[in-house]
PDB file of C-alpha atoms in Angstrom:
ATOM      1  CA  MET A   1      -0.028   0.043  -0.535  1.00 38.00           C
ATOM      2  CA  PRO A   2       0.850   3.435  -1.522  1.00 44.00           C
ATOM      3  CA  HIS A   3       3.122   6.293   2.596  1.00 48.00           C
ATOM      4  CA  SER A   4       0.657   8.691   2.057  1.00 50.00           C
ATOM      5  CA  ASN A   5       3.227  10.566   1.801  1.00 69.00           C
ATOM      6  CA  SER A   6       4.845   9.425  -1.514  1.00 83.00           C
ATOM      7  CA  PRO A   7       6.219  11.489  -3.871  1.00 93.00           C
ATOM      8  CA  ARG A   8       2.186  13.581  -6.039  1.00 94.00           C
ATOM      9  CA  ASN A   9       4.245  16.065  -7.466  1.00 97.00           C
ATOM     10  CA  LEU A  10       7.922  15.771  -9.742  1.00 98.00           C
ATOM     11  CA  LEU A  11       9.529  17.539 -11.504  1.00 98.00           C
ATOM     12  CA  ILE A  12      12.358  15.432 -13.955  1.00 98.00           C
ATOM     13  CA  PHE A  13      16.195  17.386 -15.552  1.00 97.00           C
ATOM     14  CA  GLY A  14      17.110  15.213 -18.488  1.00 96.00           C
ATOM     15  CA  ALA A  15      14.248  13.499 -19.132  1.00 95.00           C
ATOM     16  CA  SER A  16      14.996  12.760 -21.863  1.00 92.00           C
ATOM     17  CA  GLY A  17      18.444  11.233 -21.555  1.00 91.00           C
ATOM     18  CA  LEU A  18      19.263   7.811 -20.826  1.00 90.00           C
ATOM     19  CA  THR A  19      17.998   7.688 -17.147  1.00 94.00           C
ATOM     20  CA  GLY A  20      15.931   9.646 -17.769  1.00 95.00           C
ATOM     21  CA  GLU A  21      14.322   8.059 -19.881  1.00 95.00           C
ATOM     22  CA  HIS A  22      13.501   5.383 -17.945  1.00 95.00           C
ATOM     23  CA  LEU A  23      12.816   7.120 -14.389  1.00 97.00           C
ATOM     24  CA  LEU A  24       9.899   9.402 -16.863  1.00 97.00           C
ATOM     25  CA  ASP A  25       8.368   6.479 -18.297  1.00 95.00           C
ATOM     26  CA  ARG A  26       8.586   4.955 -14.514  1.00 95.00           C
ATOM     27  CA  VAL A  27       6.960   8.084 -12.393  1.00 96.00           C
ATOM     28  CA  LEU A  28       4.200   8.332 -15.542  1.00 96.00           C
ATOM     29  CA  ASN A  29       3.055   4.656 -14.867  1.00 93.00           C
ATOM     30  CA  GLU A  30       2.953   5.350 -10.585  1.00 94.00           C
ATOM     31  CA  PRO A  31      -0.377   6.183  -9.294  1.00 93.00           C
ATOM     32  CA  THR A  32       0.520   8.422  -6.559  1.00 93.00           C
ATOM     33  CA  VAL A  33       2.270  10.267  -9.029  1.00 96.00           C
ATOM     34  CA  GLN A  34      -0.381  12.954  -9.762  1.00 95.00           C
ATOM     35  CA  ARG A  35       2.116  15.370 -12.130  1.00 97.00           C
ATOM     36  CA  VAL A  36       5.648  15.358 -13.528  1.00 98.00           C
ATOM     37  CA  LEU A  37       6.276  18.024 -14.490  1.00 98.00           C
ATOM     38  CA  ALA A  38       9.537  17.132 -17.214  1.00 98.00           C
ATOM     39  CA  PRO A  39      11.724  20.386 -19.215  1.00 97.00           C
ATOM     40  CA  SER A  40      13.757  19.050 -21.522  1.00 94.00           C
ATOM     41  CA  ARG A  41      15.616  20.130 -25.041  1.00 90.00           C
ATOM     42  CA  ARG A  42      12.750  18.098 -27.643  1.00 92.00           C
ATOM     43  CA  PRO A  43       9.295  17.360 -27.181  1.00 95.00           C
ATOM     44  CA  LEU A  44       8.221  13.675 -25.539  1.00 95.00           C
ATOM     45  CA  ALA A  45       6.311  12.032 -26.249  1.00 94.00           C
ATOM     46  CA  ALA A  46       2.642  12.909 -24.514  1.00 95.00           C
ATOM     47  CA  HIS A  47       0.348  11.832 -21.915  1.00 95.00           C
ATOM     48  CA  SER A  48      -2.204  13.005 -19.245  1.00 94.00           C
ATOM     49  CA  HIS A  49       0.316  13.271 -16.456  1.00 95.00           C
ATOM     50  CA  LEU A  50       2.761  15.297 -18.382  1.00 97.00           C
ATOM     51  CA  GLU A  51       3.889  18.472 -18.299  1.00 97.00           C
ATOM     52  CA  ASN A  52       6.249  19.332 -21.115  1.00 97.00           C
ATOM     53  CA  PRO A  53       8.465  22.824 -21.216  1.00 96.00           C
ATOM     54  CA  TYR A  54      10.974  21.997 -24.338  1.00 94.00           C
ATOM     55  CA  GLY A  55      14.333  24.216 -25.633  1.00 93.00           C
ATOM     56  CA  ASP A  56      16.715  26.130 -23.774  1.00 90.00           C
ATOM     57  CA  THR A  57      16.954  24.455 -20.122  1.00 88.00           C
ATOM     58  CA  ARG A  58      18.107  27.765 -18.234  1.00 89.00           C
ATOM     59  CA  GLU A  59      15.808  29.920 -20.002  1.00 92.00           C
ATOM     60  CA  VAL A  60      12.892  27.485 -18.819  1.00 95.00           C
ATOM     61  CA  LEU A  61      13.992  27.402 -15.300  1.00 96.00           C
ATOM     62  CA  ALA A  62      12.177  30.558 -14.987  1.00 93.00           C
ATOM     63  CA  LYS A  63       7.943  29.516 -16.236  1.00 92.00           C
ATOM     64  CA  LEU A  64       8.278  26.295 -14.272  1.00 97.00           C
ATOM     65  CA  THR A  65       5.667  26.465 -11.046  1.00 94.00           C
ATOM     66  CA  GLY A  66       5.333  24.908  -8.939  1.00 89.00           C
ATOM     67  CA  PRO A  67       3.524  22.896  -6.459  1.00 94.00           C
ATOM     68  CA  VAL A  68       6.391  20.083  -6.473  1.00 97.00           C
ATOM     69  CA  ASP A  69       7.312  17.634  -3.352  1.00 97.00           C
ATOM     70  CA  THR A  70      10.155  15.777  -5.410  1.00 98.00           C
ATOM     71  CA  ALA A  71      12.627  16.280  -7.782  1.00 98.00           C
ATOM     72  CA  PHE A  72      15.435  14.427  -9.450  1.00 98.00           C
ATOM     73  CA  CYS A  73      18.389  15.950 -12.102  1.00 98.00           C
ATOM     74  CA  CYS A  74      19.919  12.881 -14.260  1.00 96.00           C
ATOM     75  CA  LEU A  75      21.509  15.867 -16.077  1.00 95.00           C
ATOM     76  CA  GLY A  76      24.975  14.755 -17.722  1.00 90.00           C
ATOM     77  CA  THR A  77      27.240  15.316 -20.214  1.00 87.00           C
ATOM     78  CA  THR A  78      30.963  14.501 -21.346  1.00 84.00           C
ATOM     79  CA  ARG A  79      33.777  16.719 -22.229  1.00 83.00           C
ATOM     80  CA  ARG A  80      33.797  15.172 -25.810  1.00 85.00           C
ATOM     81  CA  GLN A  81      30.532  15.844 -26.548  1.00 87.00           C
ATOM     82  CA  ALA A  82      30.182  19.004 -24.529  1.00 84.00           C
ATOM     83  CA  GLY A  83      33.166  20.817 -26.428  1.00 87.00           C
ATOM     84  CA  SER A  84      35.431  21.711 -23.526  1.00 94.00           C
ATOM     85  CA  GLU A  85      36.508  21.825 -20.349  1.00 94.00           C
ATOM     86  CA  SER A  86      34.190  25.050 -18.864  1.00 95.00           C
ATOM     87  CA  ALA A  87      31.273  23.693 -21.260  1.00 95.00           C
ATOM     88  CA  PHE A  88      30.528  20.309 -19.036  1.00 95.00           C
ATOM     89  CA  THR A  89      31.572  22.324 -15.858  1.00 96.00           C
ATOM     90  CA  ALA A  90      28.809  24.680 -17.517  1.00 96.00           C
ATOM     91  CA  ILE A  91      26.222  21.302 -17.389  1.00 95.00           C
ATOM     92  CA  ASP A  92      27.420  18.880 -14.949  1.00 96.00           C
ATOM     93  CA  ARG A  93      28.188  21.388 -11.885  1.00 97.00           C
ATOM     94  CA  ASP A  94      26.810  25.309 -13.610  1.00 98.00           C
ATOM     95  CA  LEU A  95      23.032  24.139 -14.826  1.00 97.00           C
ATOM     96  CA  VAL A  96      22.831  21.311 -12.535  1.00 98.00           C
ATOM     97  CA  ILE A  97      23.096  23.606  -9.984  1.00 98.00           C
ATOM     98  CA  ALA A  98      20.755  25.640 -10.934  1.00 98.00           C
ATOM     99  CA  CYS A  99      18.127  22.654 -11.343  1.00 98.00           C
ATOM    100  CA  ALA A 100      17.932  22.194  -7.732  1.00 98.00           C
ATOM    101  CA  GLN A 101      18.038  25.643  -6.356  1.00 98.00           C
ATOM    102  CA  ARG A 102      15.591  26.245  -9.019  1.00 98.00           C
ATOM    103  CA  ALA A 103      13.547  23.214  -7.817  1.00 98.00           C
ATOM    104  CA  ARG A 104      13.882  24.772  -4.201  1.00 97.00           C
ATOM    105  CA  GLU A 105      12.230  27.643  -4.933  1.00 97.00           C
ATOM    106  CA  LEU A 106       9.081  25.567  -6.436  1.00 97.00           C
ATOM    107  CA  GLY A 107       9.387  24.174  -2.909  1.00 96.00           C
ATOM    108  CA  ALA A 108      10.320  20.770  -4.082  1.00 97.00           C
ATOM    109  CA  ARG A 109      12.072  19.370  -0.201  1.00 97.00           C
ATOM    110  CA  HIS A 110      13.954  16.472  -1.419  1.00 98.00           C
ATOM    111  CA  PHE A 111      16.761  16.074  -4.128  1.00 98.00           C
ATOM    112  CA  LEU A 112      17.429  13.268  -6.125  1.00 98.00           C
ATOM    113  CA  VAL A 113      20.954  14.111  -8.275  1.00 98.00           C
ATOM    114  CA  LEU A 114      23.118  11.785 -10.385  1.00 97.00           C
ATOM    115  CA  SER A 115      26.341  11.983  -9.400  1.00 97.00           C
ATOM    116  CA  ALA A 116      29.048   9.684 -10.508  1.00 94.00           C
ATOM    117  CA  LEU A 117      31.392   7.100  -8.758  1.00 93.00           C
ATOM    118  CA  GLY A 118      34.667   8.290  -7.180  1.00 93.00           C
ATOM    119  CA  ALA A 119      32.665  11.742  -7.383  1.00 96.00           C
ATOM    120  CA  ASP A 120      35.650  14.965  -5.280  1.00 97.00           C
ATOM    121  CA  PRO A 121      36.193  18.388  -5.607  1.00 97.00           C
ATOM    122  CA  GLN A 122      39.817  17.229  -4.519  1.00 97.00           C
ATOM    123  CA  SER A 123      40.338  14.758  -7.191  1.00 97.00           C
ATOM    124  CA  ARG A 124      43.001  15.327 -10.496  1.00 96.00           C
ATOM    125  CA  VAL A 125      40.707  13.589 -12.213  1.00 95.00           C
ATOM    126  CA  PHE A 126      38.807  16.937 -14.098  1.00 95.00           C
ATOM    127  CA  TYR A 127      35.514  14.743 -14.462  1.00 94.00           C
ATOM    128  CA  SER A 128      35.353  14.219 -11.004  1.00 95.00           C
ATOM    129  CA  ARG A 129      36.847  16.756  -9.250  1.00 97.00           C
ATOM    130  CA  ILE A 130      33.734  19.222 -11.050  1.00 97.00           C
ATOM    131  CA  LYS A 131      31.027  15.942 -10.043  1.00 97.00           C
ATOM    132  CA  GLY A 132      31.967  16.017  -6.522  1.00 98.00           C
ATOM    133  CA  GLU A 133      32.490  20.405  -6.795  1.00 98.00           C
ATOM    134  CA  MET A 134      28.314  20.368  -7.816  1.00 98.00           C
ATOM    135  CA  GLU A 135      28.187  18.082  -4.864  1.00 98.00           C
ATOM    136  CA  GLU A 136      29.272  19.893  -2.316  1.00 98.00           C
ATOM    137  CA  ALA A 137      27.955  23.044  -4.312  1.00 98.00           C
ATOM    138  CA  LEU A 138      24.120  20.977  -3.032  1.00 98.00           C
ATOM    139  CA  LYS A 139      25.695  20.429  -0.224  1.00 98.00           C
ATOM    140  CA  ALA A 140      25.577  23.677   0.564  1.00 97.00           C
ATOM    141  CA  GLN A 141      22.258  24.836  -0.734  1.00 97.00           C
ATOM    142  CA  GLY A 142      20.038  23.254   2.798  1.00 95.00           C
ATOM    143  CA  TRP A 143      18.419  20.602   1.287  1.00 98.00           C
ATOM    144  CA  PRO A 144      15.709  18.651   3.793  1.00 97.00           C
ATOM    145  CA  GLN A 145      16.675  15.667   1.731  1.00 98.00           C
ATOM    146  CA  LEU A 146      19.182  15.754  -0.358  1.00 98.00           C
ATOM    147  CA  THR A 147      20.249  11.987  -2.450  1.00 98.00           C
ATOM    148  CA  ILE A 148      23.913  11.424  -4.078  1.00 98.00           C
ATOM    149  CA  ALA A 149      23.525   8.391  -6.519  1.00 98.00           C
ATOM    150  CA  ARG A 150      27.105   7.740  -8.213  1.00 97.00           C
ATOM    151  CA  PRO A 151      26.563   4.921 -10.626  1.00 95.00           C
ATOM    152  CA  SER A 152      29.409   2.856 -12.233  1.00 91.00           C
ATOM    153  CA  LEU A 153      29.446   3.124 -15.770  1.00 86.00           C
ATOM    154  CA  LEU A 154      26.039   2.838 -17.336  1.00 86.00           C
ATOM    155  CA  LEU A 155      24.207  -0.080 -19.648  1.00 84.00           C
ATOM    156  CA  GLY A 156      21.935   0.987 -21.379  1.00 60.00           C
ATOM    157  CA  GLN A 157      21.414   1.583 -25.813  1.00 58.00           C
ATOM    158  CA  ARG A 158      21.710   5.906 -25.508  1.00 46.00           C
ATOM    159  CA  ARG A 159      20.542   7.901 -29.188  1.00 51.00           C
ATOM    160  CA  GLU A 160      23.516   9.205 -29.475  1.00 53.00           C
ATOM    161  CA  GLN A 161      26.683   6.512 -28.614  1.00 51.00           C
ATOM    162  CA  ARG A 162      29.384   7.151 -26.440  1.00 49.00           C
ATOM    163  CA  LEU A 163      32.540   5.969 -27.717  1.00 46.00           C
ATOM    164  CA  ILE A 164      34.572   4.956 -23.921  1.00 47.00           C
ATOM    165  CA  GLU A 165      31.335   3.261 -22.425  1.00 47.00           C
ATOM    166  CA  GLN A 166      31.121   1.149 -25.694  1.00 48.00           C
ATOM    167  CA  VAL A 167      34.445  -0.308 -24.682  1.00 44.00           C
ATOM    168  CA  ALA A 168      33.731   0.209 -21.195  1.00 47.00           C
ATOM    169  CA  ALA A 169      30.809  -1.685 -21.034  1.00 45.00           C
ATOM    170  CA  PRO A 170      32.658  -5.584 -21.644  1.00 48.00           C
ATOM    171  CA  MET A 171      34.477  -5.351 -18.864  1.00 46.00           C
ATOM    172  CA  ALA A 172      32.542  -3.244 -16.617  1.00 46.00           C
ATOM    173  CA  ARG A 173      29.698  -6.243 -16.429  1.00 50.00           C
ATOM    174  CA  ILE A 174      32.560  -8.652 -14.959  1.00 44.00           C
ATOM    175  CA  LEU A 175      33.257  -6.538 -12.293  1.00 47.00           C
ATOM    176  CA  LEU A 176      32.580  -6.468  -8.892  1.00 48.00           C
ATOM    177  CA  GLY A 177      31.640  -4.411  -5.929  1.00 53.00           C
ATOM    178  CA  LYS A 178      30.197  -0.419  -7.055  1.00 60.00           C
ATOM    179  CA  TRP A 179      32.640  -0.999  -9.940  1.00 57.00           C
ATOM    180  CA  ARG A 180      30.350  -3.385 -11.853  1.00 66.00           C
ATOM    181  CA  GLY A 181      28.374  -1.560 -14.461  1.00 81.00           C
ATOM    182  CA  ILE A 182      25.055  -0.765 -14.009  1.00 85.00           C
ATOM    183  CA  PRO A 183      21.856  -1.092 -16.326  1.00 89.00           C
ATOM    184  CA  VAL A 184      19.684   1.669 -16.449  1.00 92.00           C
ATOM    185  CA  CYS A 185      16.603   0.297 -15.726  1.00 93.00           C
ATOM    186  CA  LEU A 186      17.905  -0.973 -12.486  1.00 94.00           C
ATOM    187  CA  LEU A 187      18.796   2.761 -11.799  1.00 96.00           C
ATOM    188  CA  ALA A 188      15.071   4.143 -12.492  1.00 96.00           C
ATOM    189  CA  ARG A 189      14.178   1.689 -10.048  1.00 96.00           C
ATOM    190  CA  ALA A 190      16.965   2.484  -7.736  1.00 97.00           C
ATOM    191  CA  LEU A 191      15.419   6.120  -7.496  1.00 97.00           C
ATOM    192  CA  TRP A 192      12.165   5.987  -7.639  1.00 97.00           C
ATOM    193  CA  ARG A 193      12.901   3.968  -4.073  1.00 96.00           C
ATOM    194  CA  LEU A 194      15.241   6.631  -3.320  1.00 97.00           C
ATOM    195  CA  ALA A 195      13.016   9.075  -3.015  1.00 97.00           C
ATOM    196  CA  LEU A 196      10.187   6.629  -1.357  1.00 95.00           C
ATOM    197  CA  GLU A 197      11.709   6.692   1.671  1.00 93.00           C
ATOM    198  CA  GLU A 198      10.685  10.277   4.241  1.00 90.00           C
ATOM    199  CA  ARG A 199      14.242  11.158   6.095  1.00 91.00           C
ATOM    200  CA  SER A 200      16.459  14.032   7.059  1.00 94.00           C
ATOM    201  CA  GLY A 201      20.180  15.190   5.764  1.00 97.00           C
ATOM    202  CA  VAL A 202      22.653  13.931   2.989  1.00 98.00           C
ATOM    203  CA  ARG A 203      22.295   9.870   1.394  1.00 98.00           C
ATOM    204  CA  ILE A 204      25.652   9.364  -1.217  1.00 98.00           C
ATOM    205  CA  VAL A 205      23.940   5.111  -2.624  1.00 97.00           C
ATOM    206  CA  GLU A 206      26.958   3.498  -4.364  1.00 96.00           C
ATOM    207  CA  SER A 207      26.382   2.097  -7.284  1.00 92.00           C
ATOM    208  CA  ASP A 208      26.306  -1.216  -5.316  1.00 91.00           C
ATOM    209  CA  GLU A 209      23.859   0.017  -3.882  1.00 94.00           C
ATOM    210  CA  LEU A 210      21.553   1.325  -6.554  1.00 95.00           C
ATOM    211  CA  ARG A 211      21.823  -2.308  -8.311  1.00 92.00           C
ATOM    212  CA  ARG A 212      20.852  -3.904  -5.009  1.00 93.00           C
ATOM    213  CA  LEU A 213      17.780  -1.505  -4.621  1.00 94.00           C
ATOM    214  CA  GLY A 214      16.611  -1.548  -8.366  1.00 92.00           C
ATOM    215  CA  ARG A 215      16.314  -5.294  -8.809  1.00 87.00           C
TER     216      ARG A 215
END
C-alpha cells in the first residue's frame, strides 16, 4: 500500500537522457503520482500527467511552476560531447546547481541527483572533481533531504553512442562491487525507491547499493 506521503508532484531534469527516459516512464505509471514536470530540449511523448516545457534548459527554468515535492536531476554529458572543459563544467556542475535551486524555489523538499562513481572535489581527475564540486554545492543549499546517487558505468542503449562506454561496457559487466556497470533500468528503479524514503539530511548511495535497490 502506498505511503500517504508518497511523492505526488515531481520535477525531472534530464528526462530525455538515458536514465531520465527510464525514470520518466516509471513515474508516469505510478498510481500516486499526480503531476510530472519535465523540461527538456526536445518535446517528449504526451501523457495526461506530464507537463513538458521544452527548449534551452536555462531559459525554461524561470518558467517552471509548482507545486513540486520531489525533484530528480539526471543531467550529464561528457567533455567530448560538450566540446571543452568549461562547457562540461557549465552543464555537469553549474546547470545542475541552478536546477536544484529552482526546484527549491518551487517547494521541493527532496532532491535526487545523478553524480558519478569516484566524485571528489579534491580529485586530480577533471570529471571526478567537477562531480565532487557539484555535490558540495548541493549540500550547501541546505536541502531537507538530499540523495546523491553515484552509479558506475551505465549499461543501456543511448541514441548517441559514447565511445568510452562502448569500449568499457564489456569489462564493466564483469567487475565486482561498486565498480561493476549498472543497467539503467535498475538505476531508474533505485531512484524511485530512494524517492519513497523519508529521512533528513544527505545520503550518498554508491553503485553497488543502487543495483541492489533496483532489483
